């Protein structure tokens, strides 16, 4: 299995004798957070679940257990995506299609969908079940960010994906 780490990617970027030229954005920022390249919303499968667990050591991952035939799931999905975009890369959304990846749903003992869980520091915790309003999602995300801060998990996803998602959330909010 391949293991990608921030350090290995940043050490390959630039020799030390040329400071500042071509540096990657995976180093700690001025606020002390680790900038992580990648997407804010990721499809989670049985094949990539271990990598998602590793990611939760750097940034909180909210898992949305859903299925295409589930009406409440289709209502909640956009609310979660908007809230993740508004968090500015400080939370990643992992979407688990429980029909395609039943072992993940079973491991989390999902009884009904949508079911939303938190992965923080490699540890899972339930957040809520059912389609909840945007205000409840934002309150849950505030708690997630507070707990992540307490545990020193302060990474932030950076790059075009994060920037375009944040722009889309602002555009959607203006409509």
Coordinates of C-alpha atoms in Angstrom, one line a residue:
X1 CA 0.0 0.0 0.0
X2 CA 1.2 3.5 -0.8
X3 CA 1.5 6.0 1.9
X4 CA 1.6 9.6 1.0
X5 CA 3.0 12.0 3.5
X6 CA 3.4 15.7 3.6
X7 CA 7.0 15.5 4.5
X8 CA 8.0 13.2 1.6
X9 CA 6.2 15.5 -0.9
X10 CA 7.7 18.7 0.5
X11 CA 11.3 17.3 0.6
X12 CA 11.2 16.6 -3.1
X13 CA 10.2 20.1 -4.1
X14 CA 13.3 22.3 -3.9
X15 CA 17.0 21.8 -2.9
X16 CA 17.9 23.8 0.3
X17 CA 20.4 26.0 -1.6
X18 CA 17.7 27.8 -3.5
X19 CA 15.4 29.1 -0.8
X20 CA 11.9 30.3 -1.8
X21 CA 12.0 29.1 -5.4
X22 CA 9.3 26.6 -6.3
X23 CA 8.3 25.8 -2.7
X24 CA 5.3 23.7 -2.2
X25 CA 2.4 24.7 0.0
X26 CA 2.6 21.7 2.3
X27 CA 4.7 23.4 5.0
X28 CA 3.3 25.0 8.1
X29 CA 1.6 28.3 7.3
X30 CA 2.0 31.5 9.4
X31 CA -0.8 30.3 11.6
X32 CA 1.0 27.0 12.3
X33 CA -1.5 24.9 10.4
X34 CA -0.4 22.3 7.9
X35 CA -1.5 23.0 4.3
X36 CA -2.6 19.8 2.6
X37 CA -3.1 19.5 -1.2
X38 CA -6.3 17.8 -2.3
X39 CA -10.0 18.1 -2.6
X40 CA -12.5 19.2 0.0
X41 CA -15.0 16.6 -1.0
X42 CA -13.7 13.0 -1.6
X43 CA -15.4 9.8 -2.5
X44 CA -14.5 7.2 0.1
X45 CA -14.3 3.5 -0.8
X46 CA -13.1 0.4 0.9
X47 CA -9.9 0.8 -1.2
X48 CA -9.0 4.3 0.0
X49 CA -10.5 4.2 3.5
X50 CA -7.1 3.8 5.2
X51 CA -5.7 6.9 3.5
X52 CA -8.8 8.8 4.7
X53 CA -8.1 7.6 8.3
X54 CA -4.5 8.9 7.9
X55 CA -5.8 12.2 6.6
X56 CA -7.9 12.6 9.8
X57 CA -4.6 12.9 11.7
X58 CA -4.1 16.3 10.0
X59 CA -7.6 17.6 9.3
X60 CA -11.0 16.6 10.5
X61 CA -12.9 14.3 8.1
X62 CA -16.7 14.2 8.2
X63 CA -18.1 11.0 6.7
X64 CA -21.4 11.2 4.9
X65 CA -22.9 7.7 4.7
X66 CA -25.4 7.8 1.8
X67 CA -27.0 6.0 -1.1
X68 CA -28.3 7.3 -4.5
X69 CA -31.8 6.1 -3.9
X70 CA -32.1 7.9 -0.5
X71 CA -34.1 11.1 -0.7
X72 CA -33.0 12.6 2.6
X73 CA -29.4 11.8 1.6
X74 CA -29.8 13.9 -1.6
X75 CA -31.2 16.8 0.6
X76 CA -28.3 16.6 3.1
X77 CA -25.4 16.2 0.7
X78 CA -25.5 19.8 -0.7
X79 CA -25.8 21.2 2.8
X80 CA -22.7 19.3 4.0
X81 CA -20.8 20.3 0.9
X82 CA -21.6 24.0 1.4
X83 CA -20.7 23.8 5.1
X84 CA -17.4 22.2 4.2
X85 CA -16.6 24.9 1.7
X86 CA -17.5 27.6 4.2
X87 CA -15.0 26.0 6.7
X88 CA -12.3 27.1 4.3
X89 CA -10.5 23.8 4.0
X90 CA -10.4 23.1 7.8
X91 CA -12.8 20.1 7.3
X92 CA -12.8 17.4 4.6
X93 CA -16.1 15.7 3.5
X94 CA -15.8 12.0 2.7
X95 CA -18.8 10.6 0.9
X96 CA -19.4 6.9 1.5
X97 CA -21.9 5.3 -0.9
X98 CA -23.0 2.4 1.4
X99 CA -24.3 0.4 -1.5
X100 CA -20.9 0.4 -3.2
X101 CA -18.9 0.1 0.1
X102 CA -21.0 -1.9 2.4
X103 CA -18.1 -2.9 4.7
X104 CA -17.6 0.7 5.7
X105 CA -21.3 1.1 6.7
X106 CA -21.1 -2.2 8.6
X107 CA -17.9 -1.1 10.4
X108 CA -19.7 2.0 11.6
X109 CA -22.8 0.0 12.4
X110 CA -25.0 2.3 10.3
X111 CA -28.6 1.5 10.9
X112 CA -30.1 4.2 8.7
X113 CA -29.0 6.8 6.2
X114 CA -28.0 9.5 6.0
X115 CA -25.6 9.0 8.8
X116 CA -22.8 11.4 9.5
X117 CA -19.6 10.6 11.4
X118 CA -16.4 12.3 12.3
X119 CA -12.9 11.0 11.9
X120 CA -10.5 12.9 14.1
X121 CA -7.0 11.7 14.8
X122 CA -7.9 8.3 13.4
X123 CA -10.9 7.9 15.8
X124 CA -14.5 7.7 14.6
X125 CA -17.4 9.4 16.4
X126 CA -21.1 9.8 15.4
X127 CA -22.3 13.3 14.6
X128 CA -25.9 12.9 13.6
X129 CA -28.4 10.7 11.6
X130 CA -31.0 12.0 9.2
X131 CA -31.4 15.1 7.1
X132 CA -30.8 18.0 9.5
X133 CA -31.1 21.7 8.6
X134 CA -28.0 23.8 7.6
X135 CA -28.0 25.5 11.0
X136 CA -27.5 22.1 12.8
X137 CA -24.8 21.1 10.4
X138 CA -22.9 24.4 11.0
X139 CA -23.3 23.9 14.8
X140 CA -21.9 20.4 14.5
X141 CA -19.0 21.7 12.4
X142 CA -18.2 24.4 15.0
X143 CA -17.9 21.6 17.6
X144 CA -15.7 19.5 15.2
X145 CA -13.4 22.5 14.7
X146 CA -13.2 23.3 18.4
X147 CA -12.4 19.6 19.2
X148 CA -9.8 19.5 16.5
X149 CA -8.2 22.6 17.8
X150 CA -8.0 21.1 21.3
X151 CA -6.3 18.0 19.9
X152 CA -3.9 20.0 17.8
X153 CA -5.4 18.8 14.5
X154 CA -5.2 22.1 12.6
X155 CA -4.4 21.2 9.0
X156 CA -6.1 22.8 6.1
X157 CA -6.7 21.6 2.6
X158 CA -5.3 24.0 0.1
X159 CA -5.1 24.3 -3.7
X160 CA -7.5 24.9 -6.5
X161 CA -10.1 22.5 -5.3
X162 CA -10.5 24.3 -2.0
X163 CA -10.5 27.7 -3.6
X164 CA -13.1 26.7 -6.2
X165 CA -15.3 25.1 -3.6
X166 CA -15.2 28.2 -1.4
X167 CA -16.0 30.3 -4.4
X168 CA -19.0 28.0 -5.3
X169 CA -20.3 28.3 -1.8
X170 CA -20.1 32.1 -1.9
X171 CA -21.9 32.1 -5.3
X172 CA -24.6 29.7 -4.0
X173 CA -25.0 31.9 -0.9
X174 CA -25.5 35.0 -3.0
X175 CA -28.3 33.4 -5.1

